[in-house]
GROMACS .gro file of N, CA and C in nm:
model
  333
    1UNK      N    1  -3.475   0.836  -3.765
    1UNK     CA    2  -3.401   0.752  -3.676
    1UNK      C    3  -3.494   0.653  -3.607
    2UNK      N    4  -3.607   0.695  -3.566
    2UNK     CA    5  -3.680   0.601  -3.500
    2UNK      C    6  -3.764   0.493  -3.621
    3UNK      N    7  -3.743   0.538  -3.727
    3UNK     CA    8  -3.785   0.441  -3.841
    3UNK      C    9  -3.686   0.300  -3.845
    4UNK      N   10  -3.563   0.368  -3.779
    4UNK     CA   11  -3.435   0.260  -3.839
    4UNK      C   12  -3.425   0.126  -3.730
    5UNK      N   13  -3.522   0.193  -3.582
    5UNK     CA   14  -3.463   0.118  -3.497
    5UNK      C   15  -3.602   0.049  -3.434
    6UNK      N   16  -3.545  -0.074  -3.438
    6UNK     CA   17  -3.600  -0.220  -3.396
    6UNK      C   18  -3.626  -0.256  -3.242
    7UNK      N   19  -3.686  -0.362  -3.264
    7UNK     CA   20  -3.696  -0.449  -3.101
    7UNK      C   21  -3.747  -0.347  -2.992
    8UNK      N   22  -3.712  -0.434  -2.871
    8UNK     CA   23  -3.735  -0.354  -2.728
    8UNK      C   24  -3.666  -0.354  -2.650
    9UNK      N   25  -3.647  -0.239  -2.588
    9UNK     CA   26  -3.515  -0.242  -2.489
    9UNK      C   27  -3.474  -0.342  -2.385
   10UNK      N   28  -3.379  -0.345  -2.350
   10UNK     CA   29  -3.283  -0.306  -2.390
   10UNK      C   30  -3.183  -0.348  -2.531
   11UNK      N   31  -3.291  -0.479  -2.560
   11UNK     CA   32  -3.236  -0.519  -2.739
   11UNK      C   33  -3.284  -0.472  -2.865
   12UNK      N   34  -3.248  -0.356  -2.861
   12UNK     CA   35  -3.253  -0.256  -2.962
   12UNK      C   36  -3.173  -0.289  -3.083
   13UNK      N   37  -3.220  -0.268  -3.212
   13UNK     CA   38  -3.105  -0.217  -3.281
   13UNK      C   39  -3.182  -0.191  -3.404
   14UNK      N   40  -3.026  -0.186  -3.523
   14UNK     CA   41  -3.089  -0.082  -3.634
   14UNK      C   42  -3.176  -0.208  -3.764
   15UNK      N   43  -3.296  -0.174  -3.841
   15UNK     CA   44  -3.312  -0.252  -3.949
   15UNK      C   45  -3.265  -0.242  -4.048
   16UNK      N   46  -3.156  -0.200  -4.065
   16UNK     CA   47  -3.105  -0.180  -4.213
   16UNK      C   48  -3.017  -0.283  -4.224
   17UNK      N   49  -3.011  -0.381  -4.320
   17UNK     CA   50  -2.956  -0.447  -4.351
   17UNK      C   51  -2.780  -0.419  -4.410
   18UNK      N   52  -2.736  -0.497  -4.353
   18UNK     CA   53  -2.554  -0.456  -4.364
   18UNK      C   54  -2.492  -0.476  -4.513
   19UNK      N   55  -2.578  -0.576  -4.554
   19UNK     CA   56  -2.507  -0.573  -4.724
   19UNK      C   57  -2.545  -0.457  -4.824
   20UNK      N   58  -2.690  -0.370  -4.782
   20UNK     CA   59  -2.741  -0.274  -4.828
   20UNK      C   60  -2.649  -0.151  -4.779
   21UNK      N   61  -2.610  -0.186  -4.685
   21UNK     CA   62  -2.544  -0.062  -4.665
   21UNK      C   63  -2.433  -0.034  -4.682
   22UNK      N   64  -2.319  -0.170  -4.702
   22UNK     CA   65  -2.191  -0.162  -4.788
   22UNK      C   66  -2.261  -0.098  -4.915
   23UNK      N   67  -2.331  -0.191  -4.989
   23UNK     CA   68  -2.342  -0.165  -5.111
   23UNK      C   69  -2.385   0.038  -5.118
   24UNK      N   70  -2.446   0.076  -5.074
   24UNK     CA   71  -2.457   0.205  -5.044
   24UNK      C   72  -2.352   0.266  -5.048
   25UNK      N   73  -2.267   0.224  -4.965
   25UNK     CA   74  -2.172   0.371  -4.933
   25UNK      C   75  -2.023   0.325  -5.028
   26UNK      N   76  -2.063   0.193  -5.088
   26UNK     CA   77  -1.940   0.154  -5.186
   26UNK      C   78  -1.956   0.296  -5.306
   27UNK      N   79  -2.100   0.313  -5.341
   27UNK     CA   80  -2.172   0.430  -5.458
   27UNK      C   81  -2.094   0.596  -5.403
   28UNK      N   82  -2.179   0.614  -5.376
   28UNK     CA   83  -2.106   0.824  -5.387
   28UNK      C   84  -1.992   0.847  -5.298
   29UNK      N   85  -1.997   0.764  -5.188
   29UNK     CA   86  -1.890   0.773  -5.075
   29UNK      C   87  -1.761   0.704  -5.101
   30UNK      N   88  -1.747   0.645  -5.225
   30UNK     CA   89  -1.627   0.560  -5.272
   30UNK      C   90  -1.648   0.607  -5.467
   31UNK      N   91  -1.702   0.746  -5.482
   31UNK     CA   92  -1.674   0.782  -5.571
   31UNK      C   93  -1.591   0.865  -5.569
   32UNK      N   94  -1.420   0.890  -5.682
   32UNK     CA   95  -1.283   0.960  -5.669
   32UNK      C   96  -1.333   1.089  -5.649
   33UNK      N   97  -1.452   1.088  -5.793
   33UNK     CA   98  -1.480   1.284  -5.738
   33UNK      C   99  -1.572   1.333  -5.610
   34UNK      N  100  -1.615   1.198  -5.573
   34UNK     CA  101  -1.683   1.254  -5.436
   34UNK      C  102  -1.584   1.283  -5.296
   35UNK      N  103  -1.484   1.201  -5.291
   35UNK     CA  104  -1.389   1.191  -5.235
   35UNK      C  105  -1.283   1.355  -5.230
   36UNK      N  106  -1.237   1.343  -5.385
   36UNK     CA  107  -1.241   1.488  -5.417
   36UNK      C  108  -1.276   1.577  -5.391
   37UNK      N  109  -1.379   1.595  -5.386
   37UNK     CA  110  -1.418   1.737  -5.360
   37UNK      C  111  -1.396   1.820  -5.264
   38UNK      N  112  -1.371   1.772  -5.146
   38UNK     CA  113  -1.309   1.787  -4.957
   38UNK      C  114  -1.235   1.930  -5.043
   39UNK      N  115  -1.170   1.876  -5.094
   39UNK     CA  116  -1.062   1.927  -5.123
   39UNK      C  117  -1.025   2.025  -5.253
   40UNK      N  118  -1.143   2.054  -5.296
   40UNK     CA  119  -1.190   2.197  -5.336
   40UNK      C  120  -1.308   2.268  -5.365
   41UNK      N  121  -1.320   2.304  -5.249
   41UNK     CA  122  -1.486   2.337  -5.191
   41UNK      C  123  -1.450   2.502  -5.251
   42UNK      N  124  -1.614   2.522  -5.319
   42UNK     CA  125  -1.669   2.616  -5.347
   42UNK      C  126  -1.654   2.736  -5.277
   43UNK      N  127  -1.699   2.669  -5.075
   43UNK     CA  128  -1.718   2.819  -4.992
   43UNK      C  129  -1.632   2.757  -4.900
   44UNK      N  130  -1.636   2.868  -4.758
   44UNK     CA  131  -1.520   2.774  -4.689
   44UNK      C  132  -1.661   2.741  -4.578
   45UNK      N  133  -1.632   2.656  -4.478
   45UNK     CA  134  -1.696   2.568  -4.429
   45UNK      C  135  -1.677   2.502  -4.298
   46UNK      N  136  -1.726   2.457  -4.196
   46UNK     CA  137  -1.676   2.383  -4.102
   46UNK      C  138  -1.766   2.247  -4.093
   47UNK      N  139  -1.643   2.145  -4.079
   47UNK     CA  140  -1.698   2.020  -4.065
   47UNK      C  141  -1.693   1.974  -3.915
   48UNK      N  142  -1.839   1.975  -3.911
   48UNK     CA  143  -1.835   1.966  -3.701
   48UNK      C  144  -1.860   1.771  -3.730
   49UNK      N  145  -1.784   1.724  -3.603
   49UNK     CA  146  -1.787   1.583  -3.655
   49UNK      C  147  -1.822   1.548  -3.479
   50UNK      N  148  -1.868   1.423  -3.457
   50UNK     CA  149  -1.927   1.389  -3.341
   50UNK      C  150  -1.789   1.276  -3.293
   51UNK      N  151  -1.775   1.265  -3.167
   51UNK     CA  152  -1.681   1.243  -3.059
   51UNK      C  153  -1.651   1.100  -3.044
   52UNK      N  154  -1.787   1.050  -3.035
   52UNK     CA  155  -1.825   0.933  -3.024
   52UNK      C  156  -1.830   0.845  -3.199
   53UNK      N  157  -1.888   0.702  -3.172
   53UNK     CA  158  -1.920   0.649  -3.259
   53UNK      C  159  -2.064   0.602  -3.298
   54UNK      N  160  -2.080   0.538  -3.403
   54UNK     CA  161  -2.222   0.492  -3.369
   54UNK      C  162  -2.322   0.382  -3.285
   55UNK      N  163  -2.239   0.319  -3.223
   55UNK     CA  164  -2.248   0.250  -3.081
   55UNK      C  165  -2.198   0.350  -2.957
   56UNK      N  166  -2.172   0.447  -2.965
   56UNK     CA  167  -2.128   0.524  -2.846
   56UNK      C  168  -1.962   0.458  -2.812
   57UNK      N  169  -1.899   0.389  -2.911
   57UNK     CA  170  -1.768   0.316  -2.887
   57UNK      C  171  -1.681   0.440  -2.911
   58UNK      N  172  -1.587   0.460  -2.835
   58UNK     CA  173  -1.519   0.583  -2.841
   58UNK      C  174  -1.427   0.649  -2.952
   59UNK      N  175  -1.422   0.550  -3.059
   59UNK     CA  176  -1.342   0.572  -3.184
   59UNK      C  177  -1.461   0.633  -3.299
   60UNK      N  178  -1.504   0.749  -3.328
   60UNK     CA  179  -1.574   0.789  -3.391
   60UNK      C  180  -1.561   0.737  -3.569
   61UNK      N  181  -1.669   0.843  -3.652
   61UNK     CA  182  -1.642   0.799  -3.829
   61UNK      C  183  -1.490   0.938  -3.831
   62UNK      N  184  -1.511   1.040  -3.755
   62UNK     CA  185  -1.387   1.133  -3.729
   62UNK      C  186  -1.300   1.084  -3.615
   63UNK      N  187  -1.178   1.163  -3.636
   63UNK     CA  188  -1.084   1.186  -3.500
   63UNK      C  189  -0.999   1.273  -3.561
   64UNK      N  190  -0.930   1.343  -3.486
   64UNK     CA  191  -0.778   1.433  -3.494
   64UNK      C  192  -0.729   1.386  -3.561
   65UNK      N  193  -0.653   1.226  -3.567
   65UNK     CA  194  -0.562   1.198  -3.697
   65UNK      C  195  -0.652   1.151  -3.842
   66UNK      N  196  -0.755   1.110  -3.800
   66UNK     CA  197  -0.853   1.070  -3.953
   66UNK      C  198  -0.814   1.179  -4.025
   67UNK      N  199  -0.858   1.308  -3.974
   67UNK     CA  200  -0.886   1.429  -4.076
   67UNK      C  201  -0.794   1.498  -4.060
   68UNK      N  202  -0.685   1.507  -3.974
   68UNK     CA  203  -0.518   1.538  -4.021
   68UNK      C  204  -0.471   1.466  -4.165
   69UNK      N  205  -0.513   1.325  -4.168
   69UNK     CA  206  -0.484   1.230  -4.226
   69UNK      C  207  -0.532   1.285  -4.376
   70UNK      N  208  -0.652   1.365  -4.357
   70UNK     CA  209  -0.743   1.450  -4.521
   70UNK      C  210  -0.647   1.544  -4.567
   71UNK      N  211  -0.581   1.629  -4.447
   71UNK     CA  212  -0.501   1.690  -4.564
   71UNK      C  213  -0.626   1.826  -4.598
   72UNK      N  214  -0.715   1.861  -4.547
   72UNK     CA  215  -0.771   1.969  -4.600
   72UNK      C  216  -0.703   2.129  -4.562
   73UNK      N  217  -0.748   2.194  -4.616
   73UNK     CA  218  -0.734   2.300  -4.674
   73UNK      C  219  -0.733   2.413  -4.524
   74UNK      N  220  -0.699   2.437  -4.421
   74UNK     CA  221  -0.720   2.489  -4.321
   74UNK      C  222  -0.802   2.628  -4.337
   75UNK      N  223  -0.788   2.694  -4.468
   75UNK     CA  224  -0.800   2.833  -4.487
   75UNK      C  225  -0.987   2.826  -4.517
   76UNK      N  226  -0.979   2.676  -4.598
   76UNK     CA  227  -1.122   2.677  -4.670
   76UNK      C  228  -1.241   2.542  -4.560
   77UNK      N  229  -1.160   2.503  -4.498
   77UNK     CA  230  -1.241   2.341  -4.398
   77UNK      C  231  -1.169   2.384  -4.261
   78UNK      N  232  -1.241   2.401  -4.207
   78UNK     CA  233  -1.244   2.387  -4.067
   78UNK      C  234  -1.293   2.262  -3.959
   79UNK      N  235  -1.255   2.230  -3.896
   79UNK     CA  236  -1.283   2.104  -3.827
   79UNK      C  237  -1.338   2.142  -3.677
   80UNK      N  238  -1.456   2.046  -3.646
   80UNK     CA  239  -1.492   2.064  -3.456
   80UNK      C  240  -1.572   1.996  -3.404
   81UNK      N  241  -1.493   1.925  -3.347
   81UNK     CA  242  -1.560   1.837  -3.237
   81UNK      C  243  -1.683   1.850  -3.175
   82UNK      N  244  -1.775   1.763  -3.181
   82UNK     CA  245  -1.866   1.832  -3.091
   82UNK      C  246  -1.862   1.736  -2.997
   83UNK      N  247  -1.844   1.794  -2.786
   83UNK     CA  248  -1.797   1.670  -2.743
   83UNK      C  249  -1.957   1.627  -2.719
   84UNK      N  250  -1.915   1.507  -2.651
   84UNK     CA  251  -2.072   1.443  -2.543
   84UNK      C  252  -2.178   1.404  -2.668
   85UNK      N  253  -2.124   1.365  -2.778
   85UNK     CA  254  -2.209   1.320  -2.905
   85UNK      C  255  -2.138   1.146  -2.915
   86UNK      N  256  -2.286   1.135  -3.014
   86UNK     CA  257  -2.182   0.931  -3.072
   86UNK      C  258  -2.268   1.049  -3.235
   87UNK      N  259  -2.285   0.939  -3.284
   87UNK     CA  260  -2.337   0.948  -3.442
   87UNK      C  261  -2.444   1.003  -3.461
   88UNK      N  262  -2.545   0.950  -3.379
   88UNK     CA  263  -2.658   1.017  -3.401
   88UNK      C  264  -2.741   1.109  -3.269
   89UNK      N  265  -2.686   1.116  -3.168
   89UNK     CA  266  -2.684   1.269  -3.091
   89UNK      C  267  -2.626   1.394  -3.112
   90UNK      N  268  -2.518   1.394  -3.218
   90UNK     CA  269  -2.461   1.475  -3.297
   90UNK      C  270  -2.581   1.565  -3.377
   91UNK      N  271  -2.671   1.508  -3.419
   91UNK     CA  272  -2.801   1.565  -3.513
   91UNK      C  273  -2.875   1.689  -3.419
   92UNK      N  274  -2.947   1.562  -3.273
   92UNK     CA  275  -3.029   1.614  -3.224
   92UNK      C  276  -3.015   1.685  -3.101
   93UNK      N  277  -2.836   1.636  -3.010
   93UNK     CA  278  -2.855   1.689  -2.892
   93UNK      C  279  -2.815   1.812  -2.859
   94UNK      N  280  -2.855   1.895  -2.768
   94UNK     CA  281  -2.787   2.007  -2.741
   94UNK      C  282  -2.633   2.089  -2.764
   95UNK      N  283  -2.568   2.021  -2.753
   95UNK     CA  284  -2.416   2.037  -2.786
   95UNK      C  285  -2.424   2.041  -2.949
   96UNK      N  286  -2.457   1.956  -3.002
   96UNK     CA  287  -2.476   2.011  -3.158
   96UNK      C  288  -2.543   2.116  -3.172
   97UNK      N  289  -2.651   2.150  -3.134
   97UNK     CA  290  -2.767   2.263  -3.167
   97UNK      C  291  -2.628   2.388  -3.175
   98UNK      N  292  -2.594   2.403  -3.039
   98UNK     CA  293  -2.525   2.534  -2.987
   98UNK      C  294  -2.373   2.516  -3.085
   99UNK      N  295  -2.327   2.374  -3.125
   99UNK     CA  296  -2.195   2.376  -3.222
   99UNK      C  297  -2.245   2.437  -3.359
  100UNK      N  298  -2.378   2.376  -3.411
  100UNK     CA  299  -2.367   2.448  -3.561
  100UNK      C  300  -2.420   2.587  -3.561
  101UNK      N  301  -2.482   2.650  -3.427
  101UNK     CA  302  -2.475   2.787  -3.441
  101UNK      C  303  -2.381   2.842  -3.428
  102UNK      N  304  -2.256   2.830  -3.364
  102UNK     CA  305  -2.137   2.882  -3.335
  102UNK      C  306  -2.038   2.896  -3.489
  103UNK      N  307  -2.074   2.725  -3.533
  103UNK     CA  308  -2.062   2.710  -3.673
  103UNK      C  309  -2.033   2.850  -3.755
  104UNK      N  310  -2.179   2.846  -3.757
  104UNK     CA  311  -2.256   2.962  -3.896
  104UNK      C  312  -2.218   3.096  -3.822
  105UNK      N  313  -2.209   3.170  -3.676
  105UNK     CA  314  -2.205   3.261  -3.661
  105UNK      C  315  -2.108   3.318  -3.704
  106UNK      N  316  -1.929   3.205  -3.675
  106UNK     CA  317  -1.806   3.237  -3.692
  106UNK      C  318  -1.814   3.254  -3.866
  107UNK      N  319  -1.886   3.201  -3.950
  107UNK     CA  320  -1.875   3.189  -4.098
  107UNK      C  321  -1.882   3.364  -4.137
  108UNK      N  322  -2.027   3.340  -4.068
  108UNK     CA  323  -2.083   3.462  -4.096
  108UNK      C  324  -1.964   3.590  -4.070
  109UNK      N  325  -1.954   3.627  -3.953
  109UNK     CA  326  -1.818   3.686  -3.910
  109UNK      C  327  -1.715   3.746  -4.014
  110UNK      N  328  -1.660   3.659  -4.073
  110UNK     CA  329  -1.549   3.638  -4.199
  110UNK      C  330  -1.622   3.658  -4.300
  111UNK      N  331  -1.775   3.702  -4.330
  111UNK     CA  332  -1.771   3.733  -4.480
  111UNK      C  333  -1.788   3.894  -4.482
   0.00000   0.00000   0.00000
């Protein structure tokens, strides 16, 4: 993360170029069977998704209706918020740490 980000505060921002990064996520993330797969996973799983966005703008890459909207599998995908996150405090901050242990403990639990 600190590789990605530019300048000095308070005019920060990211170096990755925006046509590189359409072109990126046009590849595996706009492939049918990658897309697919949500939707028949191997193990079952929880997808913890962050609150925020990646500007901290309050409409995240998730929400309640996005992934209502998926249609997954309730028995095999589990969904959870982690609050007080954007995109990339989701990784490192506290509230994630303690969400993906809660994660794995509840997994664990059920096998």
């Amino acid at each position: 993360m600190d590789r990605d980000l530019v300048g000095e505060p308070p005019a920060m921002r990211s170096s990755c170029v925006l046509d590189a990064i359409r072109a990126d996520d046009a590849g595996p993330l706009g492939d049918p069977a990658t897309l697919a797969a949500i939707h028949r996973p191997q193990v079952r799983g929880t997808l913890l998704w962050a609150e925020r966005g990646v500007m901290n703008e309050p409409q995240g890459l998730y929400g309640e209706a996005r992934l209502a909207a998926g249609d997954l599998d309730p028995d095999r995908i589990t969904t959870r918020r982690i609050d007080d996150t954007n995109h990339y405090s989701a990784l490192f901050a506290e509230p994630a740490t303690a969400a993906v242990a809660e994660a794995v403990h509840a997994e664990l639990k059920q096998m």
